[in-house]
Amino acid sequence: MNAKILIIGACGQIGTELTQKLRSIYGTENVIASDIRKLNVDVVNSGPFEVINALDFNQIEHLVEVHHITDIYLMAALLSATAEKNPAFAWDLNMNSLFHVLNLAKAKKIKKIFWPSSIAVFGPSTPKENTPQYTIMEPSTVYGISKQSGERWCEYYNHVFGVDVRSIRYPGLISWSSPPGGGTTDYAVDIFHKALSDKKYECFLSAETKMPMMYMEDAINATVKIMQADAESIKIRSSYNLAAISFTPTEIANEIKKHIPDFEITYQPDFRQKIADSWPASIDDEFARKDWGWKHEFDLSEMAAEMLRHLQ
C-alpha cells in the first residue's frame, strides 16, 4: 500500500519545501498539506490543502479518516525566539500537537510519524564542540524545553506502545524559498536577503558566534531518508543528532563578499545572543550516518552560492 501523507504545518519554513519534495516522490494527490491558515500560495495551490488547527485532536483525526492517512509529518511549532515571547502558548502548541499524533498512532489509526526536534534541546552545560548524541541536556529556552520533553515522549510511546515515530535534531536551517520564521539561527537566511537588497546587514549575534547550520535541501533529504528507512535501522527513538556545517556570522559574511565585494556587516547583539550562547557550536552525528546512511551535500561556499543564485 502506498503512503498517504498528512503534513501539519505545511506553510512553515521546512513544511513548504517538504511538501513539494514529498509530492514529487509520492504523487500530489497522496500528500495532504495543512496549516492553520492559507499562508503560502505555492503550498495551497499545488495540491490538496486543508485548514487545520494542530491543537484540535478531532480535526486531525477527521482528516486522517477522510484521507486514509498512513504517515504524519508534524511540522507545526513555535520557534525559539518567538516562543520566548509567548511561553505558555509555545508549550501548548509544541507539546499537545505531538500528543495528538502519538495517540492516533497508539490507536493504530496511522502507521508512522515524523516529528522534528532541534539543537535547542542542548543547553549551556552541554559540551559545545562536537556535541555527542548522548550528553547533558539542560535547555534554557521554552522551545528547547518543549523539544526535549517531546523527545522523551516519542521514545516512551515507541517503547511502551510500539509507535513508529522518527525524529532528527535540526540545526539552523537555511532556505531561499521561505522567509525567516522567528528562529535564532535565522540571521543566516536574512543576511542573504539584505546583502542583495541593501549591500549591508546588522547582525543580532556577535561576530564569532558559531552555530551548527544546514542548507534546507540537505535537511529535506534527511527527513525523507529517515522516514524511508527500515524500522529496524532506526535505533534511536528520541531524536538523532544531524550535522552539516558550522560557521560564524563573520565566516558567512566573508563568503557573501566573494559574490558581492562591497557587502558590509555590523553587529548589534540582542536577546537572541543569550539563546545562541546556550547552543552547541558543532554536532557529532555519527549515529545518523551509521544507522540510516545520512550524509550532507552542501558546504558553506556551495550553500552561499546557491542562496544568492536563487534569491537573485
XYZ file of N, CA, C and O in Angstrom, residues 64-238:
700
model
N -7.395 12.340 9.058
C -6.770 11.020 8.964
C -7.771 10.008 8.399
O -7.437 9.203 7.517
N -9.014 10.075 8.898
C -10.035 9.118 8.459
C -10.504 9.394 7.024
O -10.608 8.488 6.203
N -10.747 10.658 6.713
C -11.266 11.033 5.392
C -10.258 10.711 4.283
O -10.619 10.221 3.218
N -8.975 10.994 4.570
C -7.938 10.822 3.533
C -7.175 9.495 3.658
O -6.228 9.267 2.913
N -7.553 8.657 4.604
C -6.883 7.358 4.816
C -5.369 7.551 5.015
O -4.550 6.892 4.372
N -5.032 8.465 5.922
C -3.626 8.842 6.149
C -2.852 7.692 6.809
O -3.341 7.059 7.749
N -1.642 7.448 6.308
C -0.758 6.458 6.937
C 0.380 7.132 7.720
O 0.782 6.644 8.769
N 0.898 8.254 7.182
C 2.062 8.921 7.773
C 1.743 10.381 8.081
O 1.167 11.080 7.233
N 2.141 10.841 9.261
C 2.000 12.265 9.594
C 3.386 12.878 9.821
O 4.215 12.320 10.542
N 3.602 14.029 9.187
C 4.788 14.850 9.438
C 4.292 16.062 10.222
O 3.591 16.918 9.669
N 4.640 16.119 11.511
C 4.151 17.205 12.372
C 5.179 18.344 12.400
O 6.123 18.312 13.188
N 4.987 19.343 11.543
C 5.966 20.428 11.424
C 5.525 21.702 12.149
O 6.264 22.680 12.176
N 4.325 21.702 12.709
C 3.818 22.897 13.403
C 4.554 23.085 14.723
O 4.670 22.152 15.510
N 5.076 24.282 14.953
C 5.777 24.597 16.214
C 5.994 26.099 16.311
O 6.013 26.799 15.296
N 6.166 26.574 17.532
C 6.614 27.950 17.760
C 8.115 27.894 17.995
O 8.582 27.192 18.891
N 8.884 28.618 17.163
C 10.346 28.524 17.201
C 10.950 29.331 18.348
O 10.261 30.034 19.070
N 12.286 29.238 18.460
C 12.993 29.684 19.674
C 12.715 31.123 20.082
O 12.241 31.376 21.187
N 12.997 32.079 19.205
C 12.864 33.492 19.588
C 11.396 33.861 19.801
O 11.051 34.587 20.740
N 10.513 33.352 18.945
C 9.080 33.628 19.064
C 8.513 33.008 20.341
O 7.682 33.618 21.021
N 8.965 31.807 20.662
C 8.453 31.093 21.833
C 8.773 31.827 23.136
O 7.992 31.779 24.090
N 9.926 32.506 23.173
C 10.303 33.239 24.391
C 9.307 34.357 24.701
O 9.161 34.775 25.843
N 8.633 34.841 23.665
C 7.676 35.935 23.864
C 6.308 35.424 24.309
O 5.485 36.191 24.786
N 6.057 34.129 24.114
C 4.752 33.569 24.466
C 4.912 32.132 24.970
O 4.493 31.183 24.318
N 5.537 31.984 26.149
C 5.916 30.649 26.626
C 4.756 29.678 26.789
O 4.862 28.515 26.407
N 3.625 30.140 27.325
C 2.507 29.234 27.593
C 1.933 28.681 26.292
O 1.664 27.482 26.174
N 1.763 29.549 25.304
C 1.230 29.082 24.025
C 2.234 28.172 23.315
O 1.845 27.163 22.702
N 3.519 28.515 23.410
C 4.562 27.688 22.776
C 4.527 26.265 23.347
O 4.581 25.279 22.603
N 4.438 26.171 24.654
C 4.376 24.851 25.310
C 3.140 24.085 24.847
O 3.204 22.914 24.480
N 2.003 24.790 24.836
C 0.731 24.177 24.437
C 0.813 23.640 23.002
O 0.514 22.461 22.749
N 1.258 24.478 22.073
C 1.328 24.069 20.665
C 2.354 22.957 20.458
O 2.059 21.924 19.839
N 3.557 23.158 20.987
C 4.641 22.205 20.716
C 4.391 20.844 21.352
O 4.782 19.819 20.794
N 3.724 20.817 22.506
C 3.519 19.541 23.194
C 2.202 18.858 22.825
O 2.172 17.665 22.537
N 1.104 19.602 22.835
C -0.194 18.947 22.637
C -0.407 18.471 21.211
O -1.048 17.444 20.985
N 0.153 19.192 20.249
C 0.065 18.708 18.867
C 0.780 17.352 18.742
O 0.317 16.446 18.044
N 1.907 17.213 19.450
C 2.636 15.941 19.436
C 1.819 14.823 20.076
O 1.710 13.716 19.529
N 1.199 15.103 21.236
C 0.356 14.086 21.886
C -0.772 13.625 20.957
O -1.099 12.443 20.911
N -1.352 14.562 20.227
C -2.458 14.204 19.327
C -2.013 13.149 18.313
O -2.698 12.139 18.126
N -0.860 13.369 17.670
C -0.442 12.408 16.630
C 0.095 11.114 17.254
O -0.125 10.023 16.709
N 0.773 11.218 18.392
C 1.227 9.998 19.077
C 0.028 9.127 19.465
O 0.056 7.899 19.320
N -1.037 9.761 19.934
C -2.214 8.996 20.354
C -2.965 8.390 19.163
O -3.543 7.310 19.277
N -2.926 9.056 18.022
C -3.511 8.473 16.810
C -2.740 7.217 16.393
O -3.330 6.219 15.976
N -1.412 7.275 16.531
C -0.583 6.107 16.186
C -0.775 4.993 17.214
O -0.833 3.811 16.864
N -0.888 5.364 18.470
C -1.139 4.380 19.535
C -2.456 3.635 19.275
O -2.557 2.424 19.491
N -3.454 4.357 18.760
C -4.766 3.765 18.452
C -4.766 3.056 17.093
O -5.823 2.624 16.634
N -3.568 2.967 16.461
C -3.397 2.273 15.164
C -4.160 2.946 14.011
O -4.521 2.305 13.040
N -4.400 4.256 14.157
C -5.091 4.981 13.079
C -4.098 5.477 12.030
O -4.480 5.773 10.897
N -2.834 5.621 12.398
C -1.758 5.930 11.446
C -0.588 4.998 11.731
O -0.505 4.398 12.810
N 0.326 4.894 10.764
C 1.428 3.938 10.899
C 2.734 4.583 11.342
O 3.524 3.975 12.061
N 3.000 5.805 10.837
C 4.322 6.391 11.027
C 4.223 7.880 11.307
O 3.385 8.571 10.729
N 5.126 8.376 12.159
C 5.165 9.809 12.495
C 6.579 10.330 12.274
O 7.554 9.694 12.684
N 6.663 11.516 11.646
C 7.914 12.275 11.711
C 7.662 13.494 12.569
O 6.707 14.247 12.353
N 8.550 13.685 13.559
C 8.456 14.848 14.443
C 9.849 15.451 14.578
O 10.787 14.762 14.970
N 10.012 16.722 14.219
C 11.338 17.333 14.287
C 11.704 17.803 15.684
O 10.913 18.459 16.358
N 12.924 17.441 16.111
C 13.484 18.070 17.302
C 14.500 19.119 16.840
O 14.484 19.527 15.678
N 15.386 19.528 17.719
C 16.243 20.670 17.418
C 17.485 20.654 18.304
O 17.476 20.066 19.389
N 18.526 21.349 17.853
C 19.711 21.532 18.708
C 19.372 22.356 19.953
O 20.173 22.428 20.880
N 18.163 22.933 19.987
C 17.723 23.689 21.169
C 17.558 22.797 22.399
O 17.444 23.301 23.518
N 17.539 21.454 22.215
C 17.433 20.554 23.380
C 18.681 20.627 24.252
O 18.659 20.268 25.423
N 19.790 21.075 23.657
C 21.026 21.209 24.428
C 21.007 22.535 25.193
O 20.150 23.386 24.938
N 21.910 22.685 26.127
C 21.918 23.906 26.935
C 23.327 24.359 27.246
O 24.303 23.808 26.732
N 23.448 25.363 28.121
C 24.757 25.943 28.438
C 25.747 24.924 29.015
O 26.956 25.092 28.882
N 25.239 23.852 29.653
C 26.138 22.875 30.290
C 26.539 21.738 29.341
O 27.349 20.888 29.683
N 25.968 21.733 28.131
C 26.301 20.711 27.129
C 27.678 21.005 26.529
O 27.992 22.172 26.301
N 28.516 19.981 26.276
C 29.783 20.226 25.572
C 29.516 20.917 24.241
O 28.673 20.463 23.466
N 30.217 22.022 23.974
C 29.883 22.869 22.825
C 30.427 22.347 21.503
O 29.789 22.487 20.460
N 31.618 21.787 21.514
C 32.205 21.303 20.265
C 31.921 19.818 20.092
O 32.073 19.032 21.020
N 31.519 19.436 18.881
C 31.237 18.030 18.578
C 30.260 17.427 19.586
O 30.487 16.330 20.114
N 29.201 18.142 19.859
C 28.211 17.704 20.841
C 27.748 16.278 20.542
O 27.238 16.009 19.458
N 27.938 15.350 21.495
C 27.589 13.954 21.211
C 26.077 13.698 21.235
O 25.310 14.517 21.735
N 25.696 12.554 20.701
C 24.287 12.143 20.699
C 23.747 12.050 22.120
O 22.654 12.527 22.425
N 24.520 11.419 22.992
C 24.105 11.235 24.390
C 24.970 12.129 25.266
O 26.182 11.929 25.360
N 24.356 13.133 25.878
C 25.133 14.105 26.643
C 24.215 14.828 27.622
O 23.016 14.540 27.699
N 24.769 15.758 28.370
C 23.970 16.572 29.292
C 23.032 17.455 28.473
O 23.460 18.114 27.530
N 21.741 17.433 28.834
C 20.764 18.278 28.162
C 20.015 19.086 29.201
O 19.165 18.545 29.910
N 20.361 20.351 29.316
C 19.659 21.246 30.240
C 19.256 22.509 29.475
O 19.837 23.575 29.666
N 18.251 22.387 28.585
C 17.865 23.520 27.743
C 17.389 24.698 28.577
O 16.736 24.520 29.611
N 17.697 25.898 28.110
C 17.358 27.104 28.875
C 16.340 27.972 28.131
O 16.121 29.120 28.495
N 15.720 27.420 27.060
C 14.687 28.156 26.332
C 13.382 27.354 26.359
O 13.393 26.135 26.511
N 12.283 28.056 26.176
C 10.965 27.410 26.133
C 10.930 26.375 25.001
O 10.455 25.244 25.173
N 11.446 26.778 23.853
C 11.480 25.890 22.682
C 12.292 24.633 22.998
O 11.855 23.514 22.737
N 13.469 24.826 23.583
C 14.328 23.695 23.916
C 13.705 22.758 24.933
O 13.791 21.530 24.815
N 13.045 23.332 25.938
C 12.379 22.525 26.969
C 11.266 21.685 26.333
O 11.112 20.493 26.621
N 10.499 22.291 25.425
C 9.403 21.547 24.786
C 9.951 20.457 23.870
O 9.397 19.354 23.816
N 11.038 20.736 23.169
C 11.611 19.724 22.279
C 12.243 18.572 23.074
O 12.124 17.409 22.691
N 12.917 18.901 24.179
C 13.494 17.823 24.987
C 12.387 16.939 25.580
O 12.486 15.714 25.576
N 11.319 17.574 26.061
C 10.184 16.807 26.596
C 9.566 15.946 25.503
O 9.224 14.782 25.727
N 9.442 16.520 24.310
C 8.882 15.779 23.184
C 9.710 14.549 22.836
O 9.158 13.475 22.547
N 11.024 14.694 22.877
C 11.911 13.539 22.618
C 11.632 12.401 23.595
O 11.580 11.232 23.221
N 11.476 12.761 24.855
C 11.226 11.734 25.864
C 9.889 11.036 25.603
O 9.750 9.831 25.747
N 8.868 11.809 25.220
C 7.552 11.216 24.942
C 7.586 10.331 23.701
O 6.948 9.278 23.663
N 8.328 10.762 22.669
C 8.454 9.929 21.458
C 9.057 8.577 21.818
O 8.552 7.518 21.413
N 10.140 8.610 22.586
C 10.804 7.368 22.988
C 9.861 6.499 23.826
O 9.785 5.281 23.640
N 9.134 7.134 24.728
C 8.194 6.412 25.592
C 7.111 5.720 24.761
O 6.821 4.534 24.945
N 6.490 6.461 23.849
C 5.422 5.884 23.019
C 5.951 4.766 22.133
O 5.233 3.812 21.832
N 7.215 4.869 21.711
C 7.805 3.789 20.915
C 8.018 2.543 21.777
O 7.635 1.437 21.396
N 8.633 2.735 22.954
C 8.964 1.592 23.809
C 7.723 0.932 24.413
O 7.633 -0.288 24.473
N 6.767 1.744 24.836
C 5.613 1.204 25.568
C 4.478 0.773 24.641
O 3.845 -0.255 24.860
N 4.232 1.556 23.572
C 3.077 1.273 22.701
C 3.482 0.845 21.285
O 2.607 0.600 20.451
N 4.798 0.775 21.011
C 5.244 0.352 19.695
C 5.001 1.366 18.584
O 4.966 1.018 17.400
N 4.822 2.643 18.951
C 4.568 3.685 17.945
C 5.832 3.927 17.117
O 6.917 4.119 17.653
N 5.681 3.915 15.788
C 6.812 4.145 14.889
C 6.988 5.645 14.658
O 6.474 6.216 13.692
N 7.689 6.276 15.587
C 7.946 7.716 15.487
C 9.432 7.932 15.235
O 10.272 7.254 15.826
N 9.741 8.839 14.321
C 11.134 9.098 13.922
C 11.422 10.588 14.010
O 10.550 11.404 13.697
N 12.643 10.907 14.426
C 12.940 12.320 14.682
C 14.408 12.637 14.437
O 15.277 11.795 14.632
N 14.655 13.862 13.993
C 16.024 14.371 13.904
C 16.106 15.737 14.581
O 15.131 16.490 14.583
N 17.264 16.011 15.155
C 17.514 17.319 15.776
C 18.071 18.252 14.701
O 19.259 18.223 14.399
N 17.190 19.067 14.143
C 17.656 20.002 13.115
C 18.615 21.036 13.698
O 18.347 21.581 14.772
N 19.685 21.329 12.978
C 20.471 22.522 13.303
C 19.769 23.738 12.707
O 18.597 23.648 12.318
N 20.445 24.882 12.631
C 19.867 26.046 11.957
C 19.699 25.731 10.481
O 20.602 25.181 9.865
N 18.531 26.074 9.915
C 18.253 25.727 8.524
C 18.209 26.971 7.648
O 17.612 27.978 8.019
N 18.829 26.851 6.487
C 18.989 27.995 5.594
C 18.286 27.701 4.270
O 18.612 26.733 3.594
N 17.314 28.553 3.940
C 16.488 28.321 2.752
C 16.219 29.628 2.033
O 16.032 30.667 2.657
N 16.151 29.568 0.707
C 15.825 30.762 -0.085
C 14.334 30.871 -0.354
O 13.838 31.923 -0.715
N 13.577 29.770 -0.146
C 12.206 29.735 -0.657
C 11.168 30.275 0.319
O 10.044 30.539 -0.068
N 11.525 30.401 1.588
C 10.560 30.955 2.540
C 11.276 31.914 3.475
O 12.458 31.740 3.778
N 10.552 32.940 3.971
C 11.191 33.934 4.837
C 11.551 33.346 6.196
O 11.022 32.300 6.575
N 12.434 34.009 6.953
C 12.790 33.546 8.299
C 11.551 33.400 9.181
O 10.612 34.185 9.065
N 11.582 32.379 10.077
C 10.370 32.061 10.840
C 10.446 32.338 12.328
O 9.672 31.783 13.095
N 11.390 33.166 12.772
C 11.450 33.511 14.189
C 12.424 32.676 14.987
O 12.296 32.526 16.191
N 13.410 32.106 14.309
C 14.429 31.321 14.998
C 15.693 32.132 15.222
O 15.936 33.145 14.572
N 16.526 31.652 16.157
C 17.775 32.344 16.491
C 18.805 32.213 15.366
O 19.655 33.074 15.186
N 18.723 31.136 14.615
C 19.669 30.925 13.507
C 19.230 31.661 12.234
O 19.914 31.595 11.214
N 18.099 32.357 12.294
C 17.542 32.973 11.085
C 18.386 34.105 10.502
O 18.146 34.521 9.368
N 19.352 34.602 11.270
C 20.233 35.622 10.707
C 20.890 35.115 9.428
O 21.140 35.878 8.483
N 21.147 33.801 9.397
C 21.874 33.210 8.268
C 21.003 33.102 7.015
O 21.507 32.787 5.942
N 19.700 33.364 7.154
C 18.821 33.492 5.984
C 18.694 34.969 5.626
O 18.881 35.376 4.472
N 18.391 35.772 6.645
C 18.159 37.205 6.458
C 19.368 37.907 5.832
O 19.218 38.834 5.021
N 20.551 37.476 6.189
C 21.784 38.124 5.713
C 21.867 38.096 4.180
O 22.342 39.044 3.553
N 21.372 37.038 3.559
C 21.413 36.943 2.089
C 20.433 37.931 1.449
O 20.752 38.579 0.457
N 19.223 38.025 2.037
C 18.228 38.978 1.529
C 18.770 40.402 1.601
O 18.678 41.170 0.642
N 19.349 40.746 2.769
C 19.848 42.114 2.973
C 21.097 42.400 2.122
O 21.301 43.517 1.662
N 21.919 41.370 1.910
C 23.107 41.538 1.076
C 22.698 41.952 -0.338
O 23.326 42.825 -0.949
N 21.642 41.333 -0.836
C 21.185 41.641 -2.193
C 20.427 42.969 -2.265
O 20.582 43.726 -3.219
N 19.604 43.266 -1.243
C 18.771 44.478 -1.314
C 19.510 45.731 -0.842
O 19.376 46.794 -1.433
N 20.336 45.604 0.225
C 20.941 46.794 0.854
C 22.467 46.815 0.808
O 23.077 47.804 1.172
N 23.067 45.697 0.454
C 24.542 45.535 0.494
C 25.105 45.677 1.914
O 26.309 45.837 2.111
N 24.203 45.640 2.922
C 24.685 45.665 4.306
C 23.697 44.937 5.206
O 22.532 44.787 4.863
N 24.224 44.484 6.359
C 23.375 43.729 7.279
C 23.829 43.984 8.711
O 25.021 43.943 9.005
N 22.848 44.271 9.590
C 23.144 44.392 11.020
C 22.750 43.083 11.689
O 21.576 42.715 11.714
N 23.748 42.381 12.215
C 23.537 41.045 12.768
C 23.162 41.123 14.241
O 23.776 41.872 15.005
N 22.148 40.332 14.642
C 21.714 40.334 16.047
C 22.525 39.384 16.925
O 22.232 39.203 18.098
N 23.563 38.765 16.346
C 24.512 37.951 17.112
C 25.908 38.549 16.984
O 26.177 39.315 16.062
N 26.811 38.173 17.884
C 28.175 38.690 17.817
C 28.958 38.006 16.693
O 28.584 36.935 16.214
N 30.047 38.634 16.292
C 30.802 38.228 15.098
C 31.290 36.783 15.150
O 31.373 36.105 14.121
N 31.618 36.285 16.342
C 32.245 34.960 16.443
C 31.306 33.898 17.036
O 31.756 32.897 17.576
N 29.999 34.131 16.948
C 29.031 33.143 17.441
C 28.915 32.004 16.440
O 28.304 32.146 15.384
N 29.497 30.874 16.790
C 29.499 29.721 15.871
C 28.338 28.790 16.209
O 28.144 28.423 17.366
N 27.575 28.436 15.182
C 26.435 27.530 15.385
C 26.353 26.505 14.255
O 26.774 26.773 13.136
N 25.778 25.331 14.550
C 25.590 24.319 13.506
C 24.465 24.750 12.555
O 23.405 25.182 13.015
N 24.726 24.622 11.271
C 23.758 25.031 10.250
C 23.642 23.955 9.174
O 24.474 23.054 9.082
N 22.621 24.117 8.324
C 22.414 23.159 7.240
C 21.589 23.825 6.143
O 20.641 24.560 6.436
N 21.960 23.559 4.902
C 21.163 24.031 3.776
C 19.876 23.230 3.739
O 19.867 22.021 3.983
N 18.752 23.901 3.444
C 17.440 23.270 3.535
C 17.340 21.981 2.713
O 16.711 21.014 3.146
N 17.964 21.976 1.540
C 17.887 20.782 0.690
C 18.429 19.543 1.412
O 17.871 18.442 1.304
N 19.517 19.725 2.160
C 20.062 18.622 2.955
C 19.076 18.189 4.039
O 18.883 16.994 4.291
N 18.455 19.161 4.706
C 17.508 18.846 5.784
C 16.293 18.084 5.260
O 15.832 17.117 5.886
N 15.800 18.496 4.106
C 14.649 17.810 3.499
C 15.042 16.382 3.115
O 14.299 15.425 3.367
N 16.229 16.234 2.526
C 16.696 14.896 2.142
C 16.845 13.977 3.354
O 16.514 12.792 3.300
N 17.343 14.540 4.465
C 17.480 13.757 5.702
C 16.110 13.316 6.219
O 15.925 12.176 6.660
N 15.140 14.219 6.151
C 13.784 13.935 6.628
C 13.157 12.790 5.832
O 12.560 11.868 6.396
N 13.308 12.857 4.501
C 12.770 11.801 3.635
C 13.494 10.482 3.898
O 12.881 9.419 4.016
N 14.816 10.573 4.048
C 15.642 9.367 4.206
C 15.309 8.611 5.493
O 15.192 7.384 5.488
N 15.134 9.341 6.589
C 14.846 8.653 7.866
C 13.450 8.020 7.821
O 13.229 6.947 8.383
N 12.521 8.646 7.110
C 11.168 8.077 7.022
C 11.103 6.885 6.073
O 10.258 6.009 6.221
N 12.012 6.839 5.094
C 12.027 5.714 4.152
C 12.857 4.529 4.663
O 12.768 3.436 4.110
N 13.633 4.760 5.717
C 14.490 3.692 6.245
C 13.652 2.573 6.869
O 12.529 2.798 7.336
N 14.195 1.345 6.866
C 13.538 0.233 7.567
C 13.441 0.555 9.053
O 14.381 1.112 9.630
N 12.324 0.172 9.654
C 12.103 0.450 11.080
C 13.242 -0.098 11.950
O 13.637 0.522 12.935
N 13.791 -1.256 11.547
C 14.856 -1.893 12.353
C 16.130 -1.040 12.391
O 16.913 -1.138 13.330
N 16.342 -0.244 11.352
C 17.582 0.547 11.319
C 17.477 1.831 12.140
O 18.475 2.491 12.404
N 16.259 2.186 12.562
C 16.080 3.377 13.402
C 16.255 2.945 14.854
O 15.319 2.516 15.522
N 17.487 3.041 15.328
C 17.822 2.547 16.675
C 17.486 3.574 17.769
O 17.281 3.208 18.920
N 17.500 4.853 17.395
C 17.260 5.926 18.374
C 15.857 6.461 18.162
O 15.517 6.923 17.077
N 15.024 6.382 19.194
C 13.625 6.798 19.057
C 13.312 8.070 19.827
O 12.150 8.471 19.932
N 14.354 8.694 20.386
C 14.167 10.048 20.929
C 14.356 11.002 19.759
O 13.392 11.461 19.166
